mmCIF file of C-alpha atoms in Angstrom:
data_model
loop_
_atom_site.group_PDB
_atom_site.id
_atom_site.type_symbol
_atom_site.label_atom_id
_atom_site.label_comp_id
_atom_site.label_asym_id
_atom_site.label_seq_id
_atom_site.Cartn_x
_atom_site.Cartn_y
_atom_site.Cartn_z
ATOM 1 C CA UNK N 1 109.749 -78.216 -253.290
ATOM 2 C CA UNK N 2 107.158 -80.333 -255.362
ATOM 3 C CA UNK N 3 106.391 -83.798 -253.908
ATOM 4 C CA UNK N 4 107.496 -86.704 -256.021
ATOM 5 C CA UNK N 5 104.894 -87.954 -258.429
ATOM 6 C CA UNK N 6 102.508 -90.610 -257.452
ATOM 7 C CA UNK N 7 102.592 -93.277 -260.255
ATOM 8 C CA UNK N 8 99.278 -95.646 -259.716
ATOM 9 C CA UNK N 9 100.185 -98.836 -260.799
ATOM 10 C CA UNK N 10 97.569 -101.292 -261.063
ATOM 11 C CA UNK N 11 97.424 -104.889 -262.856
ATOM 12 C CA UNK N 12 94.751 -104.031 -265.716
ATOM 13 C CA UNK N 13 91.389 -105.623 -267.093
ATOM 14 C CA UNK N 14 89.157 -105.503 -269.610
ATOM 15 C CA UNK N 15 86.081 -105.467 -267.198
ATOM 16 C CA UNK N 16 84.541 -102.047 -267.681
ATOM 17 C CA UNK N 17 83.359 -101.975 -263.885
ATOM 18 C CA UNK N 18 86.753 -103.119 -262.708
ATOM 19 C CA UNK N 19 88.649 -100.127 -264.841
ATOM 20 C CA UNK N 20 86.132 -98.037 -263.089
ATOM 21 C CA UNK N 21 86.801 -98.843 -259.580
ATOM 22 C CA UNK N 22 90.546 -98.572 -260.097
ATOM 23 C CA UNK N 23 89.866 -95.476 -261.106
ATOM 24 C CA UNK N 24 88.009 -94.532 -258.904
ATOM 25 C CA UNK N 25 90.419 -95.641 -256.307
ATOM 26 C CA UNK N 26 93.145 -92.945 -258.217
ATOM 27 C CA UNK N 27 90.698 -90.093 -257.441
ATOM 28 C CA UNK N 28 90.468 -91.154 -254.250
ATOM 29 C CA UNK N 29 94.501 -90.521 -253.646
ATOM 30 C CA UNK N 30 93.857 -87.630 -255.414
ATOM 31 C CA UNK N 31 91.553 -86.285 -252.652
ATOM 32 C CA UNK N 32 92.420 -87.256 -249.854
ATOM 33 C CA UNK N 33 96.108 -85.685 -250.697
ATOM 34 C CA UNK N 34 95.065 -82.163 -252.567
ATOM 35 C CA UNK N 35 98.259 -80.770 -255.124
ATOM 36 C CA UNK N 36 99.570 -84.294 -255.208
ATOM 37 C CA UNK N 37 100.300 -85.117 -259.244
ATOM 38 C CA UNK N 38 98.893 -88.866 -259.552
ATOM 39 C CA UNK N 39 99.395 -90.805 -263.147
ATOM 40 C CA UNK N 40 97.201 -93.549 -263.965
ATOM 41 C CA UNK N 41 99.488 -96.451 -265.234
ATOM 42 C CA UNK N 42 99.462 -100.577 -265.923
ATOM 43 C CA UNK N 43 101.566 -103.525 -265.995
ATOM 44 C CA UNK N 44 99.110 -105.733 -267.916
ATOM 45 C CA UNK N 45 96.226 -105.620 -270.200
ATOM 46 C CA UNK N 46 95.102 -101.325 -270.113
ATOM 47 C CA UNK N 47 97.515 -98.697 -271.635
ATOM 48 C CA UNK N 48 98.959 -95.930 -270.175
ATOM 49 C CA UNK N 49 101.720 -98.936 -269.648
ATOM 50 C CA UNK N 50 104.209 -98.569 -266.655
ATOM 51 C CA UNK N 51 107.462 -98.329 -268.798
ATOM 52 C CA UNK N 52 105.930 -95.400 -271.303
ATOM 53 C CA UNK N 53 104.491 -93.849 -267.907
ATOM 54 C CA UNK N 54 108.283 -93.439 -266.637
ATOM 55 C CA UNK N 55 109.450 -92.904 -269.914
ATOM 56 C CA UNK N 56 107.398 -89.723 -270.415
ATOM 57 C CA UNK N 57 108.103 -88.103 -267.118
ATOM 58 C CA UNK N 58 110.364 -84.678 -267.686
ATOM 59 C CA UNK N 59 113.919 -85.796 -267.279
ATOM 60 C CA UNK N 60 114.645 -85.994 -263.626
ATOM 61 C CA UNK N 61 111.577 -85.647 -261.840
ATOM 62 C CA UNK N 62 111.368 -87.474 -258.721
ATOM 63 C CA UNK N 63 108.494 -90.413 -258.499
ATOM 64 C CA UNK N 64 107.166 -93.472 -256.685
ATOM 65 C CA UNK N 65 105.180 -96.291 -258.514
ATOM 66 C CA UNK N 66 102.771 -97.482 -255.969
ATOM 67 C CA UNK N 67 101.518 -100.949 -257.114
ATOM 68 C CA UNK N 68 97.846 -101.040 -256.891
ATOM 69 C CA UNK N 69 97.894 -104.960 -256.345
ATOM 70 C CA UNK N 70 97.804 -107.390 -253.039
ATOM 71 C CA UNK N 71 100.633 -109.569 -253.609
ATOM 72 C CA UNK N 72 104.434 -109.719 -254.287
ATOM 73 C CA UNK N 73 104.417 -111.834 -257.350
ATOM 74 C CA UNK N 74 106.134 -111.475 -261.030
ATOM 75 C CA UNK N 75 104.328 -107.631 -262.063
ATOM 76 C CA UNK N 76 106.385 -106.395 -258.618
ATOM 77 C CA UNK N 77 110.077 -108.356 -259.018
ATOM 78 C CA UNK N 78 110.288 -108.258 -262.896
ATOM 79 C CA UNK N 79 108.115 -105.599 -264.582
ATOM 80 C CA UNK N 80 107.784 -102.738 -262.538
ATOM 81 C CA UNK N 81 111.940 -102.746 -261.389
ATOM 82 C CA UNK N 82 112.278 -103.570 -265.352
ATOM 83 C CA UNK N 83 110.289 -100.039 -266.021
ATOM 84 C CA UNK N 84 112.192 -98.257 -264.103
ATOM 85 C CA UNK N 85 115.639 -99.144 -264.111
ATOM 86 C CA UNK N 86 116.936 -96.406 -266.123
ATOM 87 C CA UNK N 87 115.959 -93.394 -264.371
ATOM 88 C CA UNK N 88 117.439 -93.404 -260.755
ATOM 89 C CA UNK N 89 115.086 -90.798 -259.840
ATOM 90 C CA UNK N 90 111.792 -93.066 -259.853
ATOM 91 C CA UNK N 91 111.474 -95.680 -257.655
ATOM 92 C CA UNK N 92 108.666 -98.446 -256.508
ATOM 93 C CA UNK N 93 106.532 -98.667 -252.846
ATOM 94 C CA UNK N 94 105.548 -101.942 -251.708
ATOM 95 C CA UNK N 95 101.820 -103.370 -253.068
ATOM 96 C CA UNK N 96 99.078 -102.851 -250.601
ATOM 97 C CA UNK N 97 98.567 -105.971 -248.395
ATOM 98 C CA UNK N 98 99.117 -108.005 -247.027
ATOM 99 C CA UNK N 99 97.717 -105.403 -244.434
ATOM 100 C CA UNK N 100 94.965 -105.803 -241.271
ATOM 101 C CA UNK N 101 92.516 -102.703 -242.862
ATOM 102 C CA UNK N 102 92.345 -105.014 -246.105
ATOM 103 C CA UNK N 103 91.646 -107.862 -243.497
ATOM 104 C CA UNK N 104 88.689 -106.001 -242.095
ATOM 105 C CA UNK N 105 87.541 -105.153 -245.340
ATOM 106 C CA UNK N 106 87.096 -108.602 -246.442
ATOM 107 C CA UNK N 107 85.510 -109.412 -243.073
ATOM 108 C CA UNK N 108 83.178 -107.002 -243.060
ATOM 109 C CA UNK N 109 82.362 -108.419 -246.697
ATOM 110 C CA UNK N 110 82.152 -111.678 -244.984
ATOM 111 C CA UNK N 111 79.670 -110.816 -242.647
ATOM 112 C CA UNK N 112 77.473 -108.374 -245.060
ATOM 113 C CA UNK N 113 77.320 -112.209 -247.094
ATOM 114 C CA UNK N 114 75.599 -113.801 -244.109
ATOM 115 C CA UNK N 115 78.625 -115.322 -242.574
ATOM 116 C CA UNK N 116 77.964 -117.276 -239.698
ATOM 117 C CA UNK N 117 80.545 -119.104 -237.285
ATOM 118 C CA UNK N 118 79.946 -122.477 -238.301
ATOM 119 C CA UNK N 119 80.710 -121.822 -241.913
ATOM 120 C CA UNK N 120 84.263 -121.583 -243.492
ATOM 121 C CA UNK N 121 86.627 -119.360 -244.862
ATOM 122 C CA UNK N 122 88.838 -119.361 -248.488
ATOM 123 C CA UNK N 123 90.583 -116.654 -249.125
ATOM 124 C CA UNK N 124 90.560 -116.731 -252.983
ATOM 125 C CA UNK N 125 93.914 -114.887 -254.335
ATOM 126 C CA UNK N 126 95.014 -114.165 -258.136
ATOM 127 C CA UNK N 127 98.189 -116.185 -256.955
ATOM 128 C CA UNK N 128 101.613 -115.696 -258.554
ATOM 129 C CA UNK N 129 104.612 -118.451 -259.796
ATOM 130 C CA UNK N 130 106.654 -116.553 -257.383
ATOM 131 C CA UNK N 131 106.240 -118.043 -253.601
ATOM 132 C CA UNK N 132 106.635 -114.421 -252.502
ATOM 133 C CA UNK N 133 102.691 -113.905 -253.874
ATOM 134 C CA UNK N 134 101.644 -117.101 -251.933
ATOM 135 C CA UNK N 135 103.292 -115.954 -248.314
ATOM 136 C CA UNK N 136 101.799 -112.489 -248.725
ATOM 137 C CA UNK N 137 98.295 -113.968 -249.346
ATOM 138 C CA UNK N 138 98.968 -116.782 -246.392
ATOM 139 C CA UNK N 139 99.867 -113.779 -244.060
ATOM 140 C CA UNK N 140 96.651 -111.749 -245.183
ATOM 141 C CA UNK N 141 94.470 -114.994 -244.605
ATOM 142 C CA UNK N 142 96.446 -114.713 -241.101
ATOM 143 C CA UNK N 143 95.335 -111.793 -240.498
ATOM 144 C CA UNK N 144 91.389 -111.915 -241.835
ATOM 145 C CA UNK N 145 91.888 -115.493 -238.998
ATOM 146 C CA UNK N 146 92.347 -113.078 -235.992
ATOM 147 C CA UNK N 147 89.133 -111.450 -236.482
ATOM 148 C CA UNK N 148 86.601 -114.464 -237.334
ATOM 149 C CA UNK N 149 86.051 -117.261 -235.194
ATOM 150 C CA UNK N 150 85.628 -119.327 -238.354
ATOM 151 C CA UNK N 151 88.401 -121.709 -240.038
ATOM 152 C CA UNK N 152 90.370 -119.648 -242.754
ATOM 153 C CA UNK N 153 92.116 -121.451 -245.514
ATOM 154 C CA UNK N 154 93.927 -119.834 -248.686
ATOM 155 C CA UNK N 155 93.088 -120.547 -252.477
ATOM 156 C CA UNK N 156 94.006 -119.183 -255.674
ATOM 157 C CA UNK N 157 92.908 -118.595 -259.150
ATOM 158 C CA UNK N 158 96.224 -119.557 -261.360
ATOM 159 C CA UNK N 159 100.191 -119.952 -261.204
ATOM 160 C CA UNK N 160 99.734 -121.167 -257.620
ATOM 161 C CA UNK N 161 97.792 -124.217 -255.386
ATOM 162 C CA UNK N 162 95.479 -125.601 -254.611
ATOM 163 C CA UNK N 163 93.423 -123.840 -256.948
ATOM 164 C CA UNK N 164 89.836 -122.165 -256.018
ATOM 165 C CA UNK N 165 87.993 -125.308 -256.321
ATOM 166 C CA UNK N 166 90.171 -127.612 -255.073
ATOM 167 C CA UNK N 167 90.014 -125.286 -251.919
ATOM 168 C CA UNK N 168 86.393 -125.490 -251.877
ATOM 169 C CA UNK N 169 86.098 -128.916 -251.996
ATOM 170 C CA UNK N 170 88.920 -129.189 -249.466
ATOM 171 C CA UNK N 171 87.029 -126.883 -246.888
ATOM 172 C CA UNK N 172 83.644 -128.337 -247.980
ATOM 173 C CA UNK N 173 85.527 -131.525 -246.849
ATOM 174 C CA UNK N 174 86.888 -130.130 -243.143
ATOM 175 C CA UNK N 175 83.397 -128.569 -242.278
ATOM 176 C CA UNK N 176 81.175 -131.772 -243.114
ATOM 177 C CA UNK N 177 78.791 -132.676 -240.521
ATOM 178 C CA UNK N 178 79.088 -129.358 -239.183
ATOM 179 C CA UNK N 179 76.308 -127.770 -241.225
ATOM 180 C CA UNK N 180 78.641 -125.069 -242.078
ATOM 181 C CA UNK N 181 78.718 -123.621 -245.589
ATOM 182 C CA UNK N 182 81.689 -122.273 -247.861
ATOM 183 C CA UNK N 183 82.167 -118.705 -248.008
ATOM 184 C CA UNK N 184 84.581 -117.381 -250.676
ATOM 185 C CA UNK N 185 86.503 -113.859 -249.764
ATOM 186 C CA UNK N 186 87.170 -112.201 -252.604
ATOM 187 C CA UNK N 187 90.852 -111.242 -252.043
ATOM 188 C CA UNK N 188 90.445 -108.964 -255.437
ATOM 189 C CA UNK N 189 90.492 -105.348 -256.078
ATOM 190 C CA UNK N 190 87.607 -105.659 -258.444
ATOM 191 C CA UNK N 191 85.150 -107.882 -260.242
ATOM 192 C CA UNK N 192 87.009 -108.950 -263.514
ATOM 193 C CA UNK N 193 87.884 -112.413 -264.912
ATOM 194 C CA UNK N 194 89.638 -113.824 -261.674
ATOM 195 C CA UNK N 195 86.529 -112.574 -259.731
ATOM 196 C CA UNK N 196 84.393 -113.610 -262.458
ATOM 197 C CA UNK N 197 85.705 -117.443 -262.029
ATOM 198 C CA UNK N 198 84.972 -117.228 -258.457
ATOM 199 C CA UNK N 199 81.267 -117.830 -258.966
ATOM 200 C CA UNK N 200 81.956 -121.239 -260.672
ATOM 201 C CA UNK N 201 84.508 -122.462 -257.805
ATOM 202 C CA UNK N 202 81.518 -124.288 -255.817
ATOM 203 C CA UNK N 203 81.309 -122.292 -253.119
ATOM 204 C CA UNK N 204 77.852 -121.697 -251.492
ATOM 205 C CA UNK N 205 78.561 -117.317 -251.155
ATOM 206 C CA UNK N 206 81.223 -115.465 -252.319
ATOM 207 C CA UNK N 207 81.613 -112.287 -250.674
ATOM 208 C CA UNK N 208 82.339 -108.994 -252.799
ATOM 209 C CA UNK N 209 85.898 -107.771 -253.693
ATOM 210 C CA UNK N 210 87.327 -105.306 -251.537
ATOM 211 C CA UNK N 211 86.498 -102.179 -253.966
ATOM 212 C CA UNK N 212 84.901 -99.603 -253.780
ATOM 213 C CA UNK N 213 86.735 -98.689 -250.202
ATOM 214 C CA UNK N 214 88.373 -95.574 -249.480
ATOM 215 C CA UNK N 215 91.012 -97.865 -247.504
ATOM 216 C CA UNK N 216 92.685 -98.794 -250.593
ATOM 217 C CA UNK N 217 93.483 -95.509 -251.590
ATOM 218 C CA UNK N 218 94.507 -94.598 -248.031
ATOM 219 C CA UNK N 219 96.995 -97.627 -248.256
ATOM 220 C CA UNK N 220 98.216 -96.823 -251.239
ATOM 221 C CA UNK N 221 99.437 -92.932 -249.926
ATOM 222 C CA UNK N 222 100.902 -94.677 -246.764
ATOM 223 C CA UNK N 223 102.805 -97.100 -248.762
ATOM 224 C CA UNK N 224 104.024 -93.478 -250.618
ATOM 225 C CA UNK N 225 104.987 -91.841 -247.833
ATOM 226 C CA UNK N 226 107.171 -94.887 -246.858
ATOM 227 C CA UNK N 227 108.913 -94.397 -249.773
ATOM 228 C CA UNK N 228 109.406 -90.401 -248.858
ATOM 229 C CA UNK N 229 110.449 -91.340 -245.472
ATOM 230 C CA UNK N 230 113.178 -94.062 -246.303
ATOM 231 C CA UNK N 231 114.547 -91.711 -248.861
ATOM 232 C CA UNK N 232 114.655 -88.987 -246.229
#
């Protein structure tokens, strides 16, 4: 019996580095689980889109959309249950953090920056207008807390507050007299616009985004076999 497809579902950007290390993070599935059929699809911005993806699979093959994104937000509730609400036989894994191996991604990221224990933390989000996006990033900030000594705080870069800057200044604000600078963590898949914007926030560092790591694609085939294993 053939496994279920694996439909990669990320968010999309114009950012010809970012489209790279998405798909990079696709070949990665692809190798690490040999004979497993992956499809490259989007919710936003880069075609294949997520509907046509499902659309074009053979009439009743079996598949799981695994959102290549951080966050419960809109793309999860509305538009990837909207893609596939007509065929039964396709149905959607959770997105990939909160989770603690994306937590010691970005600290290790941290620390490769220079991070020192007198300095502070924002975890800089895309953010969502649903609150489901905002406790997901609060409980990955939790998380990314548990293994620095430093002060964490959460941010985001639209829909949701405070914003990026307004978190820098905030922090900048809770650290003065300390001599402790404001270290951004990139809680991103890729450099794009949102990581793009980070640069501009007022931070003194901002740490890379959390790709290219062969941890994403290893959370993304254990958020398949969930899937596999509820349906079992």
């Amino acid at each position: 019996m053939n496994s279920p497809v694996l439909i990669a579902c990320a968010h999309g950007t114009r950012n010809a580095e970012g489209q790279a290390a998405i798909r990079q993070v696709m070949a990665e599935i692809e190798e690490l689980r040999p004979g497993l059929q992956v499809l490259e699809a989007y919710v936003d911005v880069q075609e294949p889109e997520l509907g046509g993806v499902v659309e074009g699979l053979p009439e009743g093959t079996a598949a799981v959309v695994v959102p290549l994104l951080l966050s419960t937000g809109f793309h999860i509730k509305v538009d990837v249950p909207k893609a596939i609400k007509s065929r039964p036989e396709v149905v959607a894994a959770r997105p990939l953090g909160p989770d603690p191996r994306l937590a010691e991604l970005l600290a290790t990221h941290l620390r490769n920056a220079g991070l020192q224990e007198n300095d502070g933390v924002l975890l800089a989000a895309a953010g969502s207008s649903l609150p489901d996006g905002s406790v997901d990033s609060e409980e990955q900030a939790r998380l990314l807390a548990e293994l620095l000594p430093n002060k964490v705080r959460v941010a985001y870069g639209a829909s949701a507050q405070p914003t990026v800057p307004d978190g820098v200044a905030s922090l900048r604000a809770e650290l003065a007299g300390s001599g402790g600078r404001v270290f951004v963590a990139s809680y991103l898949l890729a450099t794009g616009y949102f990581h793009d914007q980070l640069a501009k926030a007022g931070a003194d560092v901002v740490a890379a985004p959390l790709l290219p790591s062969t941890v994403l694609a290893e959370i993304a085939l254990e958020r398949y076999d969930a899937v596999l294993e509820s349906l079992s």
